[in-house]
CSV table of C-alpha atoms and ligand atoms in Angstrom, one decimal:
chain,number,residue,atom,x,y,z
A,16,MET,CA,-20.5,-3.5,-2.4
A,17,SER,CA,-20.5,-7.2,-2.1
A,18,SER,CA,-21.8,-9.2,-5.2
A,19,LYS,CA,-21.5,-6.2,-7.3
A,20,LYS,CA,-20.7,-5.8,-10.9
A,21,ILE,CA,-17.9,-3.5,-11.5
A,22,LEU,CA,-16.7,-2.2,-14.7
A,23,ILE,CA,-13.1,-1.4,-15.2
A,24,THR,CA,-12.3,0.3,-18.4
A,25,GLY,CA,-8.8,0.3,-20.0
A,26,GLY,CA,-8.1,-3.0,-18.0
A,27,ALA,CA,-5.9,-4.4,-20.7
A,28,GLY,CA,-3.5,-1.5,-20.4
A,29,PHE,CA,-0.6,-0.9,-17.9
A,30,ILE,CA,-2.3,0.5,-14.8
A,31,GLY,CA,-5.7,-1.1,-15.6
A,32,SER,CA,-4.2,-4.5,-15.8
A,33,HIS,CA,-2.9,-4.1,-12.2
A,34,VAL,CA,-6.2,-2.8,-11.0
A,35,VAL,CA,-8.1,-5.7,-12.6
A,36,ARG,CA,-5.7,-8.2,-11.2
A,37,LEU,CA,-6.0,-6.6,-7.6
A,38,PHE,CA,-9.8,-6.5,-7.8
A,39,VAL,CA,-10.3,-10.0,-9.1
A,40,LYS,CA,-8.1,-11.4,-6.5
A,41,LYS,CA,-9.1,-9.3,-3.6
A,42,TYR,CA,-12.9,-9.2,-4.2
A,43,PRO,CA,-14.1,-12.7,-5.1
A,44,ASP,CA,-17.6,-11.7,-4.5
A,45,TYR,CA,-17.6,-9.0,-7.2
A,46,THR,CA,-17.8,-9.7,-10.9
A,47,ILE,CA,-15.1,-7.6,-12.6
A,48,PHE,CA,-15.8,-6.6,-16.2
A,49,ASN,CA,-12.7,-5.5,-18.1
A,50,LEU,CA,-14.0,-3.3,-21.1
A,51,ASP,CA,-11.1,-2.5,-23.4
A,52,LYS,CA,-10.8,-1.6,-27.0
A,53,LEU,CA,-7.4,-3.3,-27.1
A,54,THR,CA,-5.6,-0.4,-28.9
A,55,TYR,CA,-1.8,-0.7,-29.5
A,56,ALA,CA,-1.5,0.0,-25.7
A,57,GLY,CA,-3.8,-2.8,-24.6
A,58,ASN,CA,-3.0,-6.4,-24.4
A,59,LEU,CA,-4.8,-9.4,-23.0
A,60,MET,CA,-1.4,-11.0,-22.3
A,61,ASN,CA,-1.2,-8.5,-19.4
A,62,LEU,CA,-3.9,-10.6,-17.6
A,63,ARG,CA,-3.0,-14.1,-18.5
A,64,ASP,CA,-2.6,-15.1,-14.8
A,65,ILE,CA,-6.2,-14.2,-14.0
A,66,GLU,CA,-8.1,-14.6,-17.2
A,67,ASN,CA,-9.7,-17.9,-16.2
A,68,GLU,CA,-10.9,-16.8,-12.8
A,69,SER,CA,-14.7,-17.1,-12.3
A,70,ASN,CA,-15.3,-13.6,-11.2
A,71,TYR,CA,-13.4,-12.1,-14.3
A,72,ARG,CA,-15.2,-11.3,-17.7
A,73,PHE,CA,-13.6,-9.4,-20.8
A,74,ILE,CA,-15.6,-7.1,-23.1
A,75,LYS,CA,-14.0,-5.8,-26.2
A,76,ALA,CA,-15.6,-2.4,-26.9
A,77,ASP,CA,-14.8,1.2,-27.6
A,78,ILE,CA,-15.9,3.8,-25.2
A,79,CYS,CA,-16.4,6.2,-28.2
A,80,ASP,CA,-19.2,3.9,-29.5
A,81,GLU,CA,-22.1,5.4,-27.7
A,82,GLU,CA,-24.8,3.0,-28.7
A,83,HIS,CA,-22.6,0.0,-27.7
A,84,ILE,CA,-21.6,1.4,-24.4
A,85,ARG,CA,-25.3,2.2,-23.6
A,86,ALA,CA,-26.3,-1.3,-24.6
A,87,LEU,CA,-23.7,-2.8,-22.3
A,88,PHE,CA,-24.8,-0.7,-19.3
A,89,GLN,CA,-28.4,-1.8,-20.0
A,90,GLU,CA,-27.3,-5.6,-20.2
A,91,HIS,CA,-25.0,-5.8,-17.3
A,92,ARG,CA,-26.4,-3.0,-14.9
A,93,PHE,CA,-22.9,-2.2,-13.5
A,94,ASP,CA,-22.9,-1.1,-9.9
A,95,GLY,CA,-19.7,0.7,-10.1
A,96,VAL,CA,-17.2,2.1,-12.8
A,97,VAL,CA,-13.5,2.4,-12.5
A,98,HIS,CA,-12.5,4.5,-15.6
A,99,LEU,CA,-9.0,4.2,-16.8
A,100,ALA,CA,-9.4,3.8,-20.7
A,101,ALA,CA,-7.7,6.6,-22.4
A,102,GLU,CA,-5.1,7.6,-24.8
A,103,SER,CA,-2.2,8.1,-22.5
A,104,HIS,CA,1.0,9.1,-24.3
A,105,VAL,CA,2.0,12.7,-24.4
A,106,ASP,CA,4.0,12.5,-27.6
A,107,ARG,CA,1.2,10.8,-29.5
A,108,SER,CA,-1.1,13.6,-28.4
A,109,ILE,CA,1.2,16.2,-29.9
A,110,ALA,CA,1.1,14.3,-33.2
A,111,ASP,CA,-2.7,13.6,-33.3
A,112,PRO,CA,-4.6,15.5,-30.6
A,113,SER,CA,-8.1,14.6,-32.1
A,114,ALA,CA,-7.7,11.0,-31.1
A,115,PHE,CA,-7.1,12.2,-27.5
A,116,VAL,CA,-10.3,14.4,-27.5
A,117,ARG,CA,-12.4,11.5,-28.9
A,118,THR,CA,-11.4,8.8,-26.4
A,119,ASN,CA,-10.5,10.9,-23.4
A,120,VAL,CA,-13.3,13.5,-23.6
A,121,MET,CA,-16.1,11.9,-25.5
A,122,GLY,CA,-15.5,8.4,-24.3
A,123,THR,CA,-15.7,9.6,-20.7
A,124,VAL,CA,-19.1,11.4,-21.6
A,125,ASN,CA,-20.4,8.3,-23.0
A,126,LEU,CA,-19.8,6.2,-20.0
A,127,LEU,CA,-21.2,9.1,-17.7
A,128,ASN,CA,-24.3,9.2,-19.8
A,129,ALA,CA,-24.7,5.5,-19.8
A,130,ALA,CA,-24.3,5.1,-16.1
A,131,ARG,CA,-26.8,7.9,-15.4
A,132,GLU,CA,-29.3,6.2,-17.6
A,133,ILE,CA,-29.2,3.0,-15.5
A,134,TRP,CA,-28.6,4.3,-12.2
A,135,THR,CA,-32.2,5.4,-11.3
A,136,ASP,CA,-31.1,5.9,-7.7
A,137,PHE,CA,-27.5,6.5,-6.8
A,138,ASN,CA,-27.6,4.3,-3.6
A,139,ASP,CA,-24.3,2.5,-3.4
A,140,LYS,CA,-23.2,3.3,-6.9
A,141,ARG,CA,-20.0,4.9,-7.8
A,142,PHE,CA,-18.2,6.3,-11.0
A,143,TYR,CA,-14.3,6.6,-10.2
A,144,HIS,CA,-12.4,8.7,-12.9
A,145,ILE,CA,-8.6,8.1,-12.9
A,146,SER,CA,-6.7,11.2,-13.8
A,147,THR,CA,-3.2,12.6,-14.2
A,148,ASP,CA,-1.2,15.4,-12.2
A,149,GLU,CA,-0.5,16.8,-15.7
A,150,VAL,CA,-3.7,18.8,-15.6
A,151,TYR,CA,-2.1,20.9,-13.0
A,152,GLY,CA,0.6,22.2,-15.5
A,153,SER,CA,4.1,22.5,-14.9
A,154,LEU,CA,5.9,23.5,-11.6
A,155,GLY,CA,9.2,25.6,-11.2
A,156,GLU,CA,12.0,24.5,-8.8
A,157,THR,CA,9.7,24.4,-5.7
A,158,GLY,CA,6.2,23.7,-4.8
A,159,PHE,CA,3.7,20.9,-5.0
A,160,PHE,CA,0.6,20.0,-6.7
A,161,VAL,CA,-2.3,20.0,-4.3
A,162,GLU,CA,-5.9,19.3,-5.0
A,163,GLU,CA,-6.7,22.9,-5.1
A,164,THR,CA,-4.1,23.7,-7.6
A,165,PRO,CA,-5.6,25.6,-10.5
A,166,TYR,CA,-6.0,23.5,-13.7
A,167,ASP,CA,-3.3,24.5,-16.4
A,168,PRO,CA,-2.9,21.7,-18.9
A,169,ARG,CA,-0.3,22.4,-21.4
A,170,SER,CA,-0.4,19.4,-23.8
A,171,PRO,CA,-3.1,17.9,-25.9
A,172,TYR,CA,-3.0,14.9,-23.6
A,173,SER,CA,-3.3,16.8,-20.4
A,174,ALA,CA,-5.9,19.1,-21.9
A,175,SER,CA,-8.1,16.0,-22.8
A,176,LYS,CA,-7.7,14.7,-19.2
A,177,ALA,CA,-8.3,18.1,-17.7
A,178,SER,CA,-11.7,18.4,-19.8
A,179,SER,CA,-12.7,14.9,-18.7
A,180,ASP,CA,-12.1,15.8,-15.1
A,181,HIS,CA,-14.3,18.8,-15.5
A,182,LEU,CA,-17.0,16.9,-17.1
A,183,VAL,CA,-17.0,14.3,-14.3
A,184,ARG,CA,-17.2,17.1,-11.6
A,185,ALA,CA,-20.0,18.8,-13.6
A,186,TYR,CA,-22.1,15.5,-13.6
A,187,PHE,CA,-21.6,15.5,-9.8
A,188,HIS,CA,-22.9,19.1,-9.5
A,189,THR,CA,-25.5,18.9,-12.0
A,190,TYR,CA,-27.0,15.4,-11.7
A,191,LYS,CA,-25.7,14.5,-8.3
A,192,MET,CA,-23.8,11.5,-10.0
A,193,PRO,CA,-21.9,9.7,-7.4
A,194,VAL,CA,-18.4,10.3,-8.6
A,195,VAL,CA,-14.8,10.3,-7.3
A,196,LEU,CA,-11.6,11.3,-8.9
A,197,SER,CA,-7.9,10.9,-8.3
A,198,ASN,CA,-4.9,12.6,-10.0
A,199,CYS,CA,-1.6,10.6,-10.0
A,200,SER,CA,2.0,11.1,-11.1
A,201,ASN,CA,4.0,8.9,-13.3
A,202,ASN,CA,3.8,5.3,-12.9
A,203,TYR,CA,6.3,2.6,-13.5
A,204,GLY,CA,6.4,-1.1,-13.4
A,205,SER,CA,5.5,-4.3,-15.2
A,206,TYR,CA,3.3,-4.3,-18.3
A,207,GLN,CA,4.1,-0.6,-19.3
A,208,PHE,CA,4.1,-0.2,-23.0
A,209,PRO,CA,7.6,0.5,-24.0
A,210,GLU,CA,7.0,3.9,-25.6
A,211,LYS,CA,7.1,5.4,-22.0
A,212,LEU,CA,10.5,6.5,-20.7
A,213,ILE,CA,11.4,3.6,-18.4
A,214,PRO,CA,10.5,0.5,-20.3
A,215,LEU,CA,11.6,2.3,-23.5
A,216,ALA,CA,15.0,2.7,-22.1
A,217,ILE,CA,15.1,-0.7,-20.6
A,218,ASN,CA,14.2,-2.3,-24.0
A,219,ASN,CA,16.6,0.1,-26.0
A,220,ILE,CA,19.6,-0.7,-23.6
A,221,LYS,CA,18.9,-4.5,-24.0
A,222,HIS,CA,19.2,-4.1,-27.7
A,223,LEU,CA,22.2,-1.8,-27.5
A,224,ARG,CA,20.0,0.9,-29.2
A,225,PRO,CA,20.3,4.6,-28.5
A,226,VAL,CA,18.4,5.9,-25.3
A,227,PRO,CA,16.7,9.2,-26.2
A,228,VAL,CA,16.8,11.9,-23.7
A,229,TYR,CA,14.8,14.9,-24.5
A,230,GLY,CA,16.5,18.2,-24.3
A,231,LYS,CA,19.1,18.3,-21.6
A,232,GLY,CA,17.2,15.6,-19.4
A,233,GLU,CA,16.7,18.1,-16.6
A,234,ASN,CA,12.9,17.6,-16.5
A,235,ILE,CA,11.7,16.2,-13.2
A,236,ARG,CA,9.0,13.6,-12.7
A,237,ASP,CA,7.5,12.1,-9.4
A,238,TRP,CA,7.6,8.4,-9.9
A,239,LEU,CA,5.3,5.9,-8.2
A,240,PHE,CA,5.3,2.1,-8.5
A,241,VAL,CA,2.2,0.9,-10.4
A,242,GLU,CA,1.1,-1.5,-7.6
A,243,ASP,CA,1.1,1.3,-5.1
A,244,HIS,CA,-1.3,3.3,-7.5
A,245,ALA,CA,-3.6,0.2,-7.8
A,246,ARG,CA,-3.7,0.1,-4.0
A,247,ALA,CA,-4.6,3.8,-3.8
A,248,ILE,CA,-7.3,3.3,-6.5
A,249,ASP,CA,-8.9,0.5,-4.3
A,250,LEU,CA,-9.0,2.5,-1.3
A,251,ILE,CA,-10.5,5.6,-3.1
A,252,PHE,CA,-13.0,3.5,-5.0
A,253,HIS,CA,-14.3,2.0,-1.7
A,254,GLN,CA,-13.6,4.8,0.9
A,255,GLY,CA,-13.3,8.1,-1.1
A,256,VAL,CA,-15.8,10.8,-0.4
A,257,LEU,CA,-18.2,11.4,-3.2
A,258,GLY,CA,-17.4,14.5,-5.2
A,259,GLU,CA,-13.8,14.7,-3.8
A,260,THR,CA,-10.4,14.5,-5.6
A,261,TYR,CA,-7.3,12.7,-4.3
A,262,ASN,CA,-3.9,13.5,-5.4
A,263,ILE,CA,-1.6,10.4,-5.6
A,264,GLY,CA,2.2,10.4,-5.8
A,265,GLY,CA,5.5,8.9,-5.0
A,266,ALA,CA,7.3,11.6,-2.9
A,267,ASN,CA,10.0,10.5,-5.5
A,268,GLU,CA,11.3,13.2,-7.7
A,269,TRP,CA,14.0,12.5,-10.3
A,270,LYS,CA,15.6,14.5,-13.0
A,271,ASN,CA,15.2,12.3,-16.2
A,272,ILE,CA,19.0,12.1,-16.8
A,273,ASP,CA,19.6,11.0,-13.1
A,274,LEU,CA,17.0,8.4,-13.5
A,275,ILE,CA,18.4,7.0,-16.7
A,276,HIS,CA,21.9,6.8,-15.2
A,277,ALA,CA,20.4,4.9,-12.2
A,278,LEU,CA,18.7,2.5,-14.7
A,279,CYS,CA,21.9,2.2,-16.8
A,280,GLU,CA,23.8,1.0,-13.7
A,281,ILE,CA,21.2,-1.7,-13.0
A,282,MET,CA,21.1,-2.7,-16.7
A,283,ASP,CA,24.9,-3.2,-16.8
A,284,THR,CA,24.8,-5.4,-13.7
A,285,GLN,CA,21.9,-7.4,-14.7
A,286,LEU,CA,23.1,-8.0,-18.2
A,287,ASN,CA,26.8,-8.6,-17.0
A,288,ARG,CA,28.1,-5.6,-19.2
A,289,ALA,CA,31.0,-3.5,-18.4
A,290,PRO,CA,30.2,-0.6,-16.2
A,291,GLY,CA,29.4,2.4,-18.5
A,292,THR,CA,28.0,0.4,-21.4
A,293,SER,CA,24.5,1.3,-20.9
A,294,ALA,CA,25.4,5.1,-20.3
A,295,GLY,CA,27.4,5.1,-23.6
A,296,LEU,CA,23.9,4.7,-25.3
A,297,ILE,CA,22.3,7.9,-23.9
A,298,SER,CA,21.6,10.2,-26.8
A,299,PHE,CA,20.2,13.6,-26.2
A,300,VAL,CA,17.5,14.4,-28.8
A,301,LYS,CA,15.4,17.4,-29.7
A,302,ASP,CA,13.1,18.2,-26.8
A,303,ARG,CA,9.4,17.3,-26.7
A,304,ALA,CA,7.2,20.4,-27.7
A,305,GLY,CA,5.9,22.3,-24.8
A,306,HIS,CA,7.8,19.9,-22.3
A,307,ASP,CA,6.5,20.4,-18.8
A,308,MET,CA,9.5,21.1,-16.5
A,309,ARG,CA,8.5,19.5,-13.2
A,310,TYR,CA,5.7,17.6,-11.6
A,311,ALA,CA,5.5,16.8,-7.8
A,312,ILE,CA,2.5,15.7,-5.9
A,313,ASP,CA,1.4,16.5,-2.4
A,314,PHE,CA,-0.6,13.5,-1.3
A,315,THR,CA,-1.3,14.6,2.3
A,316,LYS,CA,-5.0,14.4,1.8
A,317,LEU,CA,-4.9,10.7,0.7
A,318,ASN,CA,-2.5,10.0,3.5
A,319,THR,CA,-4.7,11.7,6.2
A,320,ALA,CA,-8.1,10.4,5.0
A,321,LEU,CA,-7.3,6.9,4.0
A,322,GLY,CA,-3.8,6.1,5.3
A,323,TRP,CA,-2.4,5.6,2.0
A,324,LYS,CA,1.3,6.1,1.3
A,325,PRO,CA,3.8,4.6,-1.3
A,326,SER,CA,5.3,1.2,0.0
A,327,LEU,CA,8.4,0.8,-2.3
A,328,ASP,CA,11.9,2.5,-2.3
A,329,PHE,CA,12.5,3.7,-5.9
A,330,ARG,CA,15.8,1.9,-6.4
A,331,GLU,CA,14.2,-1.3,-5.3
A,332,GLY,CA,11.3,-0.8,-7.7
A,333,LEU,CA,13.4,-0.1,-10.5
A,334,GLN,CA,15.5,-3.1,-10.0
A,335,LYS,CA,12.3,-5.3,-9.8
A,336,THR,CA,11.0,-3.5,-13.0
A,337,VAL,CA,14.3,-4.2,-14.9
A,338,VAL,CA,14.1,-7.8,-13.8
A,339,TRP,CA,10.5,-8.2,-14.9
A,340,TYR,CA,11.2,-6.8,-18.4
A,341,LEU,CA,14.4,-8.9,-18.9
A,342,GLU,CA,12.4,-12.0,-17.7
A,343,ASN,CA,9.4,-11.2,-20.1
A,344,GLU,CA,11.1,-11.0,-23.3
A,345,ASN,CA,8.3,-12.7,-25.0
A,346,TRP,CA,5.9,-9.9,-23.8
A,347,LEU,CA,8.2,-7.2,-24.9
A,348,ASN,CA,8.6,-8.9,-28.4
A,349,GLN,CA,5.0,-9.3,-28.9
A,350,VAL,CA,3.8,-5.9,-27.8
A,351,THR,CA,6.4,-4.3,-29.9
A,352,SER,CA,5.7,-6.3,-33.1
A,353,GLY,CA,2.8,-4.1,-34.2
A,354,ASP,CA,2.2,-1.1,-36.6
A,355,TYR,CA,3.1,1.3,-33.8
A,356,THR,CA,6.8,0.5,-34.5
A,357,HIS,CA,7.0,3.1,-37.4
A,358,TYR,CA,5.8,5.8,-35.1
A,359,TYR,CA,8.0,4.7,-32.3
A,360,GLU,CA,11.2,4.6,-34.4
A,361,GLN,CA,10.5,7.8,-36.0
A,362,GLN,CA,10.7,9.6,-32.7
A,363,TYR,CA,14.3,8.5,-31.8
A,364,VAL,CA,16.3,9.6,-34.8
A,365,LYS,CA,18.9,11.8,-33.4
A,366,ARG,CA,18.2,15.3,-34.6
B,26,NAD,P1,-2.3,2.7,-21.4
B,26,NAD,O1,-2.2,3.4,-22.4
B,26,NAD,O2,-1.3,1.7,-20.9
B,26,NAD,O3,-3.8,1.9,-21.3
B,26,NAD,C1,-4.8,2.4,-21.8
B,26,NAD,C2,-5.9,1.3,-22.0
B,26,NAD,O4,-7.1,2.0,-22.5
B,26,NAD,C3,-5.4,0.3,-23.2
B,26,NAD,O5,-5.7,-0.9,-22.8
B,26,NAD,C4,-6.2,0.6,-24.2
B,26,NAD,O6,-6.5,-0.5,-25.2
B,26,NAD,C5,-7.4,1.3,-23.7
B,26,NAD,N1,-8.2,2.1,-24.5
B,26,NAD,C6,-7.6,3.2,-25.3
B,26,NAD,N2,-8.8,3.8,-25.9
B,26,NAD,C7,-9.8,3.2,-25.6
B,26,NAD,C8,-11.1,3.2,-26.1
B,26,NAD,N3,-11.6,4.1,-27.0
B,26,NAD,N4,-12.1,2.4,-25.6
B,26,NAD,C9,-11.8,1.3,-24.7
B,26,NAD,N5,-10.6,1.2,-24.5
B,26,NAD,C10,-9.6,2.0,-24.8
B,26,NAD,O7,-2.5,3.9,-20.1
B,26,NAD,P2,-2.1,3.8,-18.5
B,26,NAD,O8,-0.8,4.4,-18.5
B,26,NAD,O9,-2.3,2.5,-18.1
B,26,NAD,O10,-3.2,4.8,-18.0
B,26,NAD,C11,-4.4,4.5,-17.5
B,26,NAD,C12,-5.1,5.7,-17.1
B,26,NAD,O11,-4.4,6.3,-16.0
B,26,NAD,C13,-5.4,6.9,-18.1
B,26,NAD,O12,-6.6,7.3,-17.8
B,26,NAD,C14,-4.2,7.8,-17.8
B,26,NAD,O13,-4.6,9.1,-18.2
B,26,NAD,C15,-4.1,7.7,-16.3
B,26,NAD,N6,-2.8,7.9,-15.7
B,26,NAD,C16,-1.7,7.3,-16.1
B,26,NAD,C17,-0.5,7.5,-15.4
B,26,NAD,C18,0.9,6.9,-15.9
B,26,NAD,O14,1.9,7.2,-15.6
B,26,NAD,N7,0.8,6.0,-16.8
B,26,NAD,C19,-0.4,8.4,-14.3
B,26,NAD,C20,-1.6,9.0,-13.9
B,26,NAD,C21,-2.7,8.8,-14.6
B,27,DAU,O1,2.3,12.5,-14.9
B,27,DAU,C1,1.6,11.4,-15.1
B,27,DAU,C2,1.7,11.1,-16.6
B,27,DAU,O2,2.9,10.4,-16.8
B,27,DAU,C3,0.6,10.2,-17.3
B,27,DAU,O3,-0.6,11.0,-17.1
B,27,DAU,C4,0.8,9.9,-18.6
B,27,DAU,O4,-0.1,9.0,-19.2
B,27,DAU,C5,2.2,9.1,-18.6
B,27,DAU,O5,2.6,8.9,-20.1
B,27,DAU,C6,3.3,10.0,-18.0
B,27,DAU,O6,3.6,11.3,-18.8
B,27,DAU,P1,5.1,11.7,-19.2
B,27,DAU,O7,5.1,12.4,-20.4
B,27,DAU,O8,5.7,12.4,-18.0
B,27,DAU,O9,5.8,10.3,-19.3
B,27,DAU,P2,6.9,9.8,-20.5
B,27,DAU,O10,7.4,8.4,-20.1
B,27,DAU,O11,6.5,9.9,-21.9
B,27,DAU,O12,8.1,10.8,-20.2
B,27,DAU,C7,8.6,10.9,-18.9
B,27,DAU,C8,9.7,12.0,-19.1
B,27,DAU,O13,10.8,11.5,-19.9
B,27,DAU,C9,9.2,13.3,-19.6
B,27,DAU,O14,9.9,14.4,-19.1
B,27,DAU,C10,9.7,13.1,-21.1
B,27,DAU,C11,11.0,12.3,-21.0
B,27,DAU,N1,11.3,11.4,-22.2
B,27,DAU,C12,10.4,10.7,-22.6
B,27,DAU,C13,10.5,9.6,-23.5
B,27,DAU,C14,9.5,8.7,-24.0
B,27,DAU,C15,12.5,11.3,-22.7
B,27,DAU,O15,13.4,12.2,-22.4
B,27,DAU,N2,12.9,10.4,-23.7
B,27,DAU,C16,11.8,9.6,-24.1
B,27,DAU,O16,12.1,8.8,-25.0
């Protein structure tokens, strides 16, 4: 795909910014178009280090705006799409499901339609849809999600992502669109908006605010360093088999409460506070409605087919992540200065 025009949607968000950075640096022959609406979750500060690169362009656009999206595809004639733009936070989807249906379902259909219109032949074209392991539902104490696990989404967020996954596959079967998909577990690392568990906890501990743990903190997530996810996306975009889906995970299951305790120890050390100071902030709050118990990914297919595996030990990744947030106070202050604060603080009142 040399000299190609690649559209990355949601590139100003958490994972998207890491994907844009990787593609801009690794593929100087591509022109990388970052299309983003810049919602509360998207921020161009995430890309300051590469924004002046000659192969990078930013387009402010809403994937729900069908006419604008169609016009952009007509104008730029993108050769490939890496689609990450989405409403991504489960708690928000419980508060306002419609926004998730609009962006995650209709926005994806708008992109598929616009690509189908300009791609008169599908040679060397590719639409890559980034999705989540949450579409598979919730696991009990044993077992793993594999690519064949039946879909069983249980939150408005995961239902909207499942719907978009089905639509992407439907375009492959119906129109022979050259699509590829992946479903990934929980990401962590730099530039994650501090409403998600890890950056929220870091930010709250830093300010000696309560750290809200839903229910008893026994829910389990499989954590992956975001740069490892970006590496997997690069591999799948270039080498994944059309029509196929690849699971991506960290082989790294943690109960929320154990993770928070590990984070508290790192924070005490980093902030030169007495051992136990951060753990003293842990506050058990009302559980998330419909809270999925356990996610765990089997990524054998991706490992066997494309040789991918996670690179970073979790404690090392967590340490790196803490240091990044503490060193990037300006970023944290800026992204938490908007309207969203009202929503964010409401959630954490101890019930
Ligand atoms: P994020 O919320 O940090 O970023 C989403 C980005 O999409 C933001 O930049 C936002 O401005 C943009 N966006 C939202 N609505 C838009 C619209 N209507 N038009 C254009 N842009 C819009 O999300 P993230 O955590 O980086 O997740 C990115 C993708 O990866 C999502 O599709 C998500 O479902 C998927 N995913 C996330 C995780 C995770 O752990 N964060 C894991 C697996 C899959
Ligand atoms: O599994 C992939 C998914 O991971 C992605 O598709 C989503 O976009 C991403 O947001 C993430 O979803 P989760 O709901 O798992 O992530 P979150 O950080 O919101 O929560 C992680 C766990 O921590 C979950 O069990 C809920 C719990 N939690 C979360 C918050 C925000 C708390 O206990 N307290 C909190 O304040």
